[in-house]
CSV table of N, CA and C in Angstrom, one decimal:
chain,number,residue,atom,x,y,z
T,232,MET,N,40.9,-33.4,1.0
T,232,MET,CA,40.6,-33.5,0.5
T,232,MET,C,41.7,-32.8,-1.0
T,233,HIS,N,41.2,-33.5,-2.6
T,233,HIS,CA,42.3,-32.9,-3.6
T,233,HIS,C,42.2,-31.5,-3.2
T,234,LYS,N,43.5,-30.6,-4.0
T,234,LYS,CA,43.7,-28.9,-4.5
T,234,LYS,C,42.0,-29.2,-5.4
T,235,LYS,N,42.2,-29.4,-6.4
T,235,LYS,CA,40.7,-29.4,-7.8
T,235,LYS,C,39.4,-29.7,-6.4
T,236,ASP,N,38.8,-30.3,-5.5
T,236,ASP,CA,37.7,-30.2,-5.0
T,236,ASP,C,38.1,-29.4,-4.0
T,237,MET,N,39.4,-28.6,-3.5
T,237,MET,CA,39.3,-27.4,-2.1
T,237,MET,C,39.0,-26.4,-3.8
T,238,ASP,N,39.0,-26.1,-4.9
T,238,ASP,CA,38.8,-24.9,-5.5
T,238,ASP,C,37.3,-25.4,-5.7
T,239,THR,N,36.4,-26.3,-6.9
T,239,THR,CA,35.7,-26.7,-6.7
T,239,THR,C,34.4,-26.4,-5.0
T,240,LEU,N,34.8,-26.4,-4.1
T,240,LEU,CA,34.0,-25.8,-3.0
T,240,LEU,C,33.9,-24.3,-3.0
T,241,ASP,N,35.5,-24.0,-3.0
T,241,ASP,CA,35.6,-22.8,-2.5
T,241,ASP,C,34.2,-21.6,-4.0
T,242,LEU,N,34.9,-22.2,-4.5
T,242,LEU,CA,34.0,-21.2,-5.6
T,242,LEU,C,31.9,-21.9,-5.8
T,243,PHE,N,32.3,-23.1,-5.2
T,243,PHE,CA,30.2,-23.0,-5.2
T,243,PHE,C,30.3,-22.4,-3.4
T,244,ASN,N,31.1,-22.0,-2.8
T,244,ASN,CA,30.5,-21.6,-1.3
T,244,ASN,C,30.8,-20.0,-1.6
T,245,GLU,N,31.5,-19.1,-2.1
T,245,GLU,CA,31.4,-18.1,-2.8
T,245,GLU,C,30.1,-17.3,-4.2
T,246,LEU,N,29.9,-18.4,-4.4
T,246,LEU,CA,28.7,-18.2,-5.4
T,246,LEU,C,27.9,-18.3,-4.5
T,247,MET,N,27.1,-18.9,-3.2
T,247,MET,CA,26.3,-19.3,-2.2
T,247,MET,C,26.4,-17.8,-1.7
T,248,PHE,N,27.2,-17.6,-0.9
T,248,PHE,CA,28.3,-16.5,-0.4
T,248,PHE,C,27.1,-14.8,-1.5
T,249,GLN,N,27.0,-14.6,-2.7
T,249,GLN,CA,27.0,-13.8,-3.4
T,249,GLN,C,25.8,-13.9,-3.4
T,250,LYS,N,25.2,-15.3,-4.1
T,250,LYS,CA,23.6,-15.4,-4.1
T,250,LYS,C,22.6,-14.8,-2.4
T,251,PHE,N,23.5,-15.1,-1.4
T,251,PHE,CA,23.2,-15.1,-0.6
T,251,PHE,C,22.6,-13.4,0.0
T,252,ALA,N,24.0,-12.6,-0.5
T,252,ALA,CA,24.3,-11.1,-0.8
T,252,ALA,C,23.5,-11.1,-1.3
T,253,VAL,N,23.3,-10.9,-2.5
T,253,VAL,CA,22.0,-10.0,-3.6
T,253,VAL,C,20.9,-10.3,-2.5
T,254,ASP,N,20.7,-11.4,-2.2
T,254,ASP,CA,19.3,-11.4,-2.0
T,254,ASP,C,19.1,-10.7,-0.5
T,255,ARG,N,19.4,-11.0,0.2
T,255,ARG,CA,20.0,-10.4,1.5
T,255,ARG,C,19.3,-8.7,1.0
T,256,THR,N,20.1,-7.8,0.0
T,256,THR,CA,20.1,-6.2,0.0
T,256,THR,C,19.0,-6.3,-1.2
T,257,SER,N,18.0,-7.1,-1.4
T,257,SER,CA,17.3,-7.6,-2.6
T,257,SER,C,15.6,-6.0,-2.2
T,258,LEU,N,15.2,-5.2,-2.7
T,258,LEU,CA,13.9,-4.5,-2.6
T,258,LEU,C,12.7,-5.4,-2.5
T,259,ILE,N,12.9,-7.3,-3.1
T,259,ILE,CA,12.3,-7.8,-3.2
T,259,ILE,C,11.1,-8.9,-1.9
T,260,HIS,N,12.9,-8.6,-1.6
T,260,HIS,CA,12.3,-9.1,0.2
T,260,HIS,C,11.2,-9.0,1.3
T,261,ARG,N,11.3,-7.6,0.7
T,261,ARG,CA,10.9,-6.5,1.6
T,261,ARG,C,9.9,-6.3,0.7
T,262,MET,N,8.9,-6.6,0.0
T,262,MET,CA,7.7,-6.4,-1.5
T,262,MET,C,6.7,-6.6,-0.6
T,263,MET,N,5.3,-6.1,0.0
T,263,MET,CA,4.9,-6.8,0.8
T,263,MET,C,4.7,-8.2,2.0
T,264,GLY,N,6.3,-8.5,3.0
T,264,GLY,CA,5.7,-9.7,3.4
T,264,GLY,C,6.2,-10.5,2.5
T,265,LEU,N,6.1,-10.8,1.2
T,265,LEU,CA,5.8,-12.0,0.2
T,265,LEU,C,7.3,-12.3,0.7
T,266,SER,N,7.0,-14.0,0.4
T,266,SER,CA,8.5,-14.8,0.3
T,266,SER,C,9.1,-14.6,-1.4
T,267,VAL,N,9.6,-15.0,-1.7
T,267,VAL,CA,10.3,-15.1,-2.4
T,267,VAL,C,9.9,-15.7,-3.6
T,268,PRO,N,9.6,-16.9,-3.2
T,268,PRO,CA,8.6,-18.0,-4.3
T,268,PRO,C,7.3,-16.9,-4.3
T,269,ALA,N,6.3,-16.9,-3.9
T,269,ALA,CA,5.0,-15.8,-3.6
T,269,ALA,C,5.3,-14.6,-5.1
T,270,TYR,N,6.5,-13.7,-4.7
T,270,TYR,CA,6.6,-12.6,-5.3
T,270,TYR,C,6.9,-13.1,-6.7
T,271,VAL,N,8.1,-14.0,-7.2
T,271,VAL,CA,7.9,-14.3,-8.4
T,271,VAL,C,6.6,-14.6,-9.3
T,272,ALA,N,5.9,-15.7,-8.2
T,272,ALA,CA,4.6,-16.2,-9.1
T,272,ALA,C,3.4,-14.7,-9.2
T,273,LEU,N,3.7,-13.9,-7.6
T,273,LEU,CA,3.0,-12.8,-8.4
T,273,LEU,C,3.7,-12.5,-9.5
T,274,PHE,N,3.9,-11.9,-9.8
T,274,PHE,CA,4.7,-11.0,-10.7
T,274,PHE,C,5.0,-12.1,-12.5
T,275,TYR,N,4.8,-13.3,-12.2
T,275,TYR,CA,4.4,-14.3,-13.3
T,275,TYR,C,3.3,-14.0,-13.5
T,276,ILE,N,2.1,-14.2,-12.8
T,276,ILE,CA,0.4,-13.9,-13.0
T,276,ILE,C,0.2,-12.7,-13.8
T,277,GLU,N,1.4,-11.6,-13.1
T,277,GLU,CA,1.5,-10.2,-14.4
T,277,GLU,C,1.4,-10.1,-15.1
T,278,GLU,N,2.5,-10.5,-15.0
T,278,GLU,CA,3.0,-10.2,-16.4
T,278,GLU,C,1.9,-11.3,-17.0
T,279,GLU,N,2.2,-12.4,-16.9
T,279,GLU,CA,0.8,-13.3,-18.2
T,279,GLU,C,-0.5,-12.3,-18.4
T,280,THR,N,-0.4,-12.1,-17.3
T,280,THR,CA,-2.5,-10.8,-17.4
T,280,THR,C,-2.2,-9.9,-19.2
T,281,ARG,N,-0.5,-9.3,-18.5
T,281,ARG,CA,-0.8,-8.0,-19.0
T,281,ARG,C,0.0,-8.2,-20.3
T,282,LEU,N,0.9,-9.2,-20.7
T,282,LEU,CA,0.9,-9.2,-21.1
T,282,LEU,C,0.5,-9.7,-23.2
T,283,ASP,N,-0.4,-11.3,-22.1
T,283,ASP,CA,-1.1,-12.1,-23.1
T,283,ASP,C,-2.4,-11.5,-22.9
T,284,ASP,N,-3.1,-10.6,-22.7
T,284,ASP,CA,-4.2,-9.8,-22.8
T,284,ASP,C,-5.4,-10.6,-22.5
T,285,GLN,N,-4.6,-11.3,-21.1
T,285,GLN,CA,-6.1,-13.1,-21.0
T,285,GLN,C,-6.3,-11.8,-19.3
T,286,ASP,N,-6.5,-12.9,-18.4
T,286,ASP,CA,-7.0,-12.3,-17.3
T,286,ASP,C,-7.3,-13.3,-16.3
T,287,LYS,N,-6.3,-14.2,-16.4
T,287,LYS,CA,-6.5,-15.6,-16.0
T,287,LYS,C,-5.0,-16.5,-16.1
T,288,VAL,N,-5.0,-16.7,-14.9
T,288,VAL,CA,-3.9,-17.7,-15.4
T,288,VAL,C,-3.7,-19.1,-14.4
T,289,PHE,N,-3.7,-20.2,-14.9
T,289,PHE,CA,-4.3,-21.5,-14.8
T,289,PHE,C,-3.5,-22.2,-13.9
T,290,VAL,N,-3.4,-22.5,-12.6
T,290,VAL,CA,-2.5,-22.9,-11.4
T,290,VAL,C,-1.9,-23.8,-12.5
T,291,ARG,N,-1.8,-25.3,-12.7
T,291,ARG,CA,-0.8,-25.2,-13.7
T,291,ARG,C,0.3,-24.9,-14.2
T,292,ASP,N,0.8,-23.8,-15.0
T,292,ASP,CA,0.7,-23.5,-15.8
T,292,ASP,C,2.1,-22.4,-14.5
T,293,LEU,N,1.2,-22.7,-13.3
T,293,LEU,CA,2.1,-21.1,-12.8
T,293,LEU,C,3.5,-23.2,-12.3
T,294,SER,N,2.6,-23.7,-11.7
T,294,SER,CA,3.3,-24.4,-11.4
T,294,SER,C,4.3,-24.9,-12.6
T,295,ASP,N,4.3,-25.2,-14.0
T,295,ASP,CA,5.0,-25.6,-14.7
T,295,ASP,C,6.4,-24.2,-14.8
T,296,HIS,N,5.4,-23.2,-14.4
T,296,HIS,CA,7.0,-21.9,-14.9
T,296,HIS,C,7.3,-22.1,-14.1
T,297,LEU,N,6.9,-22.2,-12.4
T,297,LEU,CA,8.1,-22.3,-11.0
T,297,LEU,C,9.0,-23.8,-11.2
T,298,THR,N,7.8,-24.6,-11.2
T,298,THR,CA,9.1,-25.8,-11.9
T,298,THR,C,8.7,-26.1,-10.2
T,299,ILE,N,7.9,-26.3,-9.6
T,299,ILE,CA,7.3,-26.7,-8.3
T,299,ILE,C,6.3,-27.7,-8.5
T,300,SER,N,5.7,-28.8,-6.6
T,300,SER,CA,4.1,-29.1,-7.3
T,300,SER,C,3.4,-28.1,-7.1
T,301,MET,N,2.4,-29.2,-7.5
T,301,MET,CA,0.9,-28.2,-7.3
T,301,MET,C,0.4,-27.8,-5.9
T,302,MET,N,0.6,-28.9,-5.1
T,302,MET,CA,0.8,-28.7,-3.1
T,302,MET,C,2.0,-27.5,-3.6
T,303,GLU,N,2.8,-27.8,-3.7
T,303,GLU,CA,4.2,-26.1,-3.2
T,303,GLU,C,3.0,-24.9,-3.7
T,304,THR,N,2.8,-25.5,-5.3
T,304,THR,CA,2.1,-23.7,-5.4
T,304,THR,C,0.4,-23.7,-5.0
T,305,ALA,N,0.2,-24.0,-5.0
T,305,ALA,CA,-1.2,-24.0,-3.8
T,305,ALA,C,-0.9,-22.8,-2.4
T,306,LYS,N,-0.1,-23.3,-1.7
T,306,LYS,CA,0.3,-22.7,-0.7
T,306,LYS,C,1.2,-21.3,-0.8
T,307,ILE,N,1.5,-21.2,-2.1
T,307,ILE,CA,1.9,-19.9,-2.9
T,307,ILE,C,1.0,-19.5,-3.3
T,308,VAL,N,0.0,-19.8,-3.7
T,308,VAL,CA,-1.7,-19.4,-4.4
T,308,VAL,C,-2.0,-18.4,-2.5
T,309,ASP,N,-1.9,-20.0,-1.3
T,309,ASP,CA,-3.3,-19.1,-0.6
T,309,ASP,C,-2.6,-18.2,0.0
T,310,GLU,N,-1.2,-18.2,-0.4
T,310,GLU,CA,0.2,-16.9,0.6
T,310,GLU,C,-0.3,-15.5,-0.1
T,311,LEU,N,-0.5,-15.8,-1.2
T,311,LEU,CA,-1.2,-14.5,-2.2
T,311,LEU,C,-2.2,-14.3,-2.2
T,312,GLN,N,-3.5,-15.0,-2.1
T,312,GLN,CA,-5.0,-14.6,-0.6
T,312,GLN,C,-4.9,-14.3,0.3
T,313,GLU,N,-4.5,-14.9,0.7
T,313,GLU,CA,-4.4,-13.6,2.4
T,313,GLU,C,-4.0,-12.2,2.0
T,314,GLN,N,-3.1,-12.4,1.3
T,314,GLN,CA,-2.9,-10.6,1.2
T,314,GLN,C,-3.6,-9.9,0.4
T,315,GLU,N,-4.6,-10.6,0.2
T,315,GLU,CA,-6.1,-10.3,-1.1
T,315,GLU,C,-5.1,-9.5,-2.8
T,316,LEU,N,-3.8,-10.3,-3.0
T,316,LEU,CA,-3.3,-9.9,-3.9
T,316,LEU,C,-4.1,-10.6,-5.2
T,317,VAL,N,-4.6,-12.2,-5.9
T,317,VAL,CA,-4.9,-12.2,-6.0
T,317,VAL,C,-5.8,-13.3,-5.9
T,318,ASP,N,-7.1,-14.0,-6.3
T,318,ASP,CA,-8.1,-14.7,-6.2
T,318,ASP,C,-8.5,-15.9,-7.1
T,319,ARG,N,-8.7,-16.4,-6.5
T,319,ARG,CA,-9.0,-18.5,-7.9
T,319,ARG,C,-10.2,-18.2,-8.2
T,320,ALA,N,-10.1,-19.7,-8.9
T,320,ALA,CA,-11.8,-19.2,-9.4
T,320,ALA,C,-11.5,-20.7,-10.5
T,321,TYR,N,-12.6,-21.0,-10.5
T,321,TYR,CA,-12.7,-23.1,-10.9
T,321,TYR,C,-12.9,-22.8,-12.8
T,322,GLU,N,-12.8,-22.5,-13.9
T,322,GLU,CA,-12.8,-23.1,-15.1
T,322,GLU,C,-14.4,-24.8,-15.2
T,323,GLY,N,-15.3,-23.6,-15.7
T,323,GLY,CA,-16.1,-24.8,-15.7
T,323,GLY,C,-16.6,-25.2,-14.6
T,324,ASP,N,-16.7,-26.3,-14.3
T,324,ASP,CA,-17.1,-27.0,-13.3
T,324,ASP,C,-16.9,-27.4,-12.4
T,325,GLY,N,-14.8,-27.5,-12.7
T,325,GLY,CA,-13.9,-27.6,-12.2
T,325,GLY,C,-13.4,-28.2,-12.6
T,326,SER,N,-13.2,-29.6,-13.8
T,326,SER,CA,-12.8,-31.1,-13.8
T,326,SER,C,-12.1,-30.1,-15.2
T,327,GLU,N,-12.0,-28.8,-15.8
T,327,GLU,CA,-11.1,-28.3,-16.4
T,327,GLU,C,-9.2,-27.0,-15.6
T,328,GLY,N,-9.3,-27.2,-14.4
T,328,GLY,CA,-8.9,-26.5,-13.7
T,328,GLY,C,-9.2,-25.3,-12.7
T,329,THR,N,-7.7,-25.3,-12.1
T,329,THR,CA,-8.3,-23.8,-11.6
T,329,THR,C,-7.3,-22.1,-11.2
T,330,TYR,N,-8.3,-21.6,-11.7
T,330,TYR,CA,-6.9,-20.6,-12.2
T,330,TYR,C,-7.2,-19.4,-11.0
T,331,VAL,N,-5.5,-18.1,-11.2
T,331,VAL,CA,-5.6,-17.2,-10.5
T,331,VAL,C,-5.6,-16.2,-11.5
T,332,TYR,N,-6.7,-15.4,-10.6
T,332,TYR,CA,-6.3,-14.1,-11.2
T,332,TYR,C,-5.9,-12.3,-9.7
T,333,LEU,N,-5.2,-11.6,-10.5
T,333,LEU,CA,-5.3,-11.0,-10.2
T,333,LEU,C,-6.4,-9.6,-9.7
T,334,THR,N,-6.5,-9.6,-8.2
T,334,THR,CA,-7.3,-8.6,-8.2
T,334,THR,C,-6.8,-7.0,-7.9
T,335,GLU,N,-8.3,-5.9,-7.6
T,335,GLU,CA,-7.5,-4.8,-8.0
T,335,GLU,C,-6.1,-4.4,-6.5
T,336,HIS,N,-6.6,-5.0,-6.2
T,336,HIS,CA,-5.0,-4.8,-4.3
T,336,HIS,C,-3.8,-5.3,-5.1
T,337,GLY,N,-3.8,-6.4,-5.8
T,337,GLY,CA,-2.7,-6.7,-6.6
T,337,GLY,C,-2.6,-6.3,-7.7
T,338,LYS,N,-3.3,-5.5,-8.5
T,338,LYS,CA,-2.7,-5.0,-9.4
T,338,LYS,C,-2.3,-3.5,-9.0
T,339,ALA,N,-2.9,-2.9,-8.4
T,339,ALA,CA,-2.2,-1.8,-7.6
T,339,ALA,C,-1.1,-2.0,-6.9
T,340,ALA,N,-0.8,-2.9,-6.4
T,340,ALA,CA,0.3,-3.5,-5.9
T,340,ALA,C,1.5,-3.8,-6.5
T,341,CYS,N,1.2,-4.3,-7.8
T,341,CYS,CA,2.4,-5.1,-8.3
T,341,CYS,C,2.7,-3.3,-9.1
T,342,ASN,N,2.0,-2.5,-9.7
T,342,ASN,CA,2.4,-1.0,-10.3
T,342,ASN,C,3.5,-0.1,-9.6
T,343,LYS,N,2.5,-0.4,-8.1
T,343,LYS,CA,3.4,0.1,-7.3
T,343,LYS,C,5.3,-0.3,-7.0
T,344,GLN,N,4.9,-1.5,-7.0
T,344,GLN,CA,6.9,-2.3,-6.9
T,344,GLN,C,7.2,-2.0,-7.9
T,345,ARG,N,6.4,-2.3,-9.6
T,345,ARG,CA,7.3,-1.4,-10.3
T,345,ARG,C,8.5,-0.8,-11.3
T,346,CYS,N,7.3,0.6,-10.5
T,346,CYS,CA,8.0,2.0,-9.9
T,346,CYS,C,8.9,2.2,-8.9
T,347,ALA,N,9.0,0.8,-7.7
T,347,ALA,CA,9.8,1.3,-7.1
T,347,ALA,C,11.3,0.1,-7.7
T,348,VAL,N,10.9,-0.9,-8.3
T,348,VAL,CA,12.3,-0.8,-8.3
T,348,VAL,C,12.9,-0.7,-9.2
T,349,VAL,N,12.5,-0.1,-10.5
T,349,VAL,CA,13.2,1.1,-11.8
T,349,VAL,C,13.4,2.3,-11.1
T,350,LYS,N,12.6,2.6,-9.3
T,350,LYS,CA,13.3,4.1,-9.1
T,350,LYS,C,14.5,3.7,-8.0
T,351,LYS,N,15.0,2.0,-8.1
T,351,LYS,CA,16.0,1.9,-7.1
T,351,LYS,C,17.2,1.8,-7.9
T,352,TYR,N,17.0,1.0,-7.8
T,352,TYR,CA,17.6,-0.1,-9.2
T,352,TYR,C,17.9,0.7,-10.8
T,353,ARG,N,17.6,1.6,-11.1
T,353,ARG,CA,18.1,2.2,-13.0
T,353,ARG,C,19.6,2.8,-12.5
T,354,HIS,N,19.7,2.6,-11.7
T,354,HIS,CA,21.6,3.7,-11.1
T,354,HIS,C,21.8,2.3,-11.8
T,355,VAL,N,21.3,0.8,-10.7
T,355,VAL,CA,22.7,-0.3,-10.9
T,355,VAL,C,23.0,-1.0,-12.2
T,356,VAL,N,21.6,-0.9,-12.9
T,356,VAL,CA,22.0,-1.0,-14.3
T,356,VAL,C,22.5,-0.5,-15.4
T,357,GLU,N,22.3,0.9,-15.4
T,357,GLU,CA,23.2,2.2,-15.8
T,357,GLU,C,24.6,1.6,-15.4
T,358,GLN,N,25.1,1.6,-14.2
T,358,GLN,CA,26.4,1.3,-13.5
T,358,GLN,C,27.4,0.0,-14.2
T,359,PHE,N,26.3,-1.2,-13.4
T,359,PHE,CA,26.4,-2.5,-14.3
T,359,PHE,C,26.6,-2.9,-15.6
T,360,GLY,N,25.5,-2.2,-16.2
T,360,GLY,CA,25.4,-2.3,-18.0
T,360,GLY,C,25.2,-3.1,-18.1
T,361,LYS,N,23.7,-3.0,-18.7
T,361,LYS,CA,22.5,-3.8,-19.2
T,361,LYS,C,22.6,-4.5,-19.9
T,362,ASP,N,24.3,-4.9,-21.1
T,362,ASP,CA,24.2,-6.3,-22.1
T,362,ASP,C,25.2,-6.7,-20.8
T,363,ARG,N,25.7,-6.4,-20.1
T,363,ARG,CA,26.9,-6.8,-19.1
T,363,ARG,C,25.5,-7.8,-18.6
T,364,LEU,N,24.2,-7.5,-17.3
T,364,LEU,CA,23.7,-8.2,-16.3
T,364,LEU,C,22.7,-8.9,-17.5
T,365,VAL,N,22.7,-8.6,-19.4
T,365,VAL,CA,21.5,-10.2,-20.3
T,365,VAL,C,23.0,-11.1,-19.0
T,366,GLN,N,23.9,-10.7,-19.6
T,366,GLN,CA,24.7,-11.3,-20.3
T,366,GLN,C,25.1,-12.7,-18.8
T,367,LEU,N,25.3,-11.8,-17.8
T,367,LEU,CA,25.2,-12.0,-16.9
T,367,LEU,C,23.4,-13.9,-16.6
T,368,LEU,N,22.4,-12.8,-16.5
T,368,LEU,CA,21.3,-14.0,-16.7
T,368,LEU,C,21.1,-14.8,-17.3
T,369,ARG,N,22.2,-14.7,-18.2
T,369,ARG,CA,21.9,-15.6,-19.1
T,369,ARG,C,23.2,-17.2,-19.2
T,370,MET,N,24.2,-16.3,-18.3
T,370,MET,CA,25.3,-17.5,-17.6
T,370,MET,C,24.2,-18.1,-16.2
T,371,LEU,N,23.9,-17.3,-15.3
T,371,LEU,CA,22.6,-17.8,-13.9
T,371,LEU,C,22.3,-18.8,-14.8
T,372,GLU,N,21.5,-18.9,-15.6
T,372,GLU,CA,19.7,-19.4,-16.5
T,372,GLU,C,20.9,-21.4,-16.4
T,373,ASP,N,21.9,-21.2,-17.5
T,373,ASP,CA,22.9,-22.5,-17.8
T,373,ASP,C,23.4,-23.1,-16.3
T,374,LEU,N,24.6,-22.3,-15.6
T,374,LEU,CA,24.5,-22.8,-14.6
T,374,LEU,C,23.2,-23.4,-13.9
T,375,ASP,N,22.2,-23.0,-13.6
T,375,ASP,CA,21.0,-23.8,-13.3
T,375,ASP,C,20.1,-24.6,-14.1
T,376,LYS,N,20.3,-24.3,-15.3
T,376,LYS,CA,20.3,-25.8,-16.6
T,376,LYS,C,20.5,-27.3,-15.5
T,377,ILE,N,22.8,-26.7,-16.0
T,377,ILE,CA,23.7,-27.6,-15.5
T,377,ILE,C,23.2,-27.8,-13.9
T,378,LEU,N,23.0,-26.6,-12.5
T,378,LEU,CA,22.8,-27.7,-11.6
T,378,LEU,C,21.4,-28.7,-11.6
T,379,HIS,N,20.8,-28.4,-12.4
T,379,HIS,CA,19.1,-29.3,-12.5
T,379,HIS,C,19.5,-30.8,-13.1
T,380,ALA,N,20.6,-30.3,-14.0
T,380,ALA,CA,20.4,-31.6,-14.7
T,380,ALA,C,21.5,-33.1,-14.2
T,381,GLU,N,23.0,-32.0,-13.4
T,381,GLU,CA,23.6,-33.0,-11.6
T,381,GLU,C,22.0,-33.5,-11.0
T,382,GLU,N,21.1,-32.9,-10.9
T,382,GLU,CA,20.0,-33.7,-9.3
T,382,GLU,C,19.7,-34.8,-10.4
T,383,ASP,N,19.2,-34.2,-11.6
T,383,ASP,CA,17.9,-35.4,-11.7
T,383,ASP,C,18.9,-36.9,-12.3
T,384,GLU,N,20.3,-36.5,-11.9
T,384,GLU,CA,21.1,-37.9,-12.4
T,384,GLU,C,21.7,-39.3,-11.6
């Protein structure tokens, strides 16, 4: 293997290690025993319904946001439904789509989690710096776009 290839491998392995280290210590993994995709889905539903003054999110929109198939999205919704965090219903006769909405238990759980995250991670943001964190998140988003573009080729 060439030196340049080793540098690439070393950088990628370090990226994976850092992702693992962050994920391993994250409060997200302890959030009501949810998987990371279910956690992300739950808070997308919560944010969409809170910010858009809506009471539902169509499963198709959730699938698009998560960039996963409808089948995978349905499994995530099942997981959230088993925890009684969301429920699902059909628009009209069902031909217009399935949507999900937070249950009262789901709303309370999201609120409790929001408070716990702020309490636990406020000092991290203060120490690291909000501007640096925003910059890092933008850079990770750019990296993700490049990685997905590579997969599509």
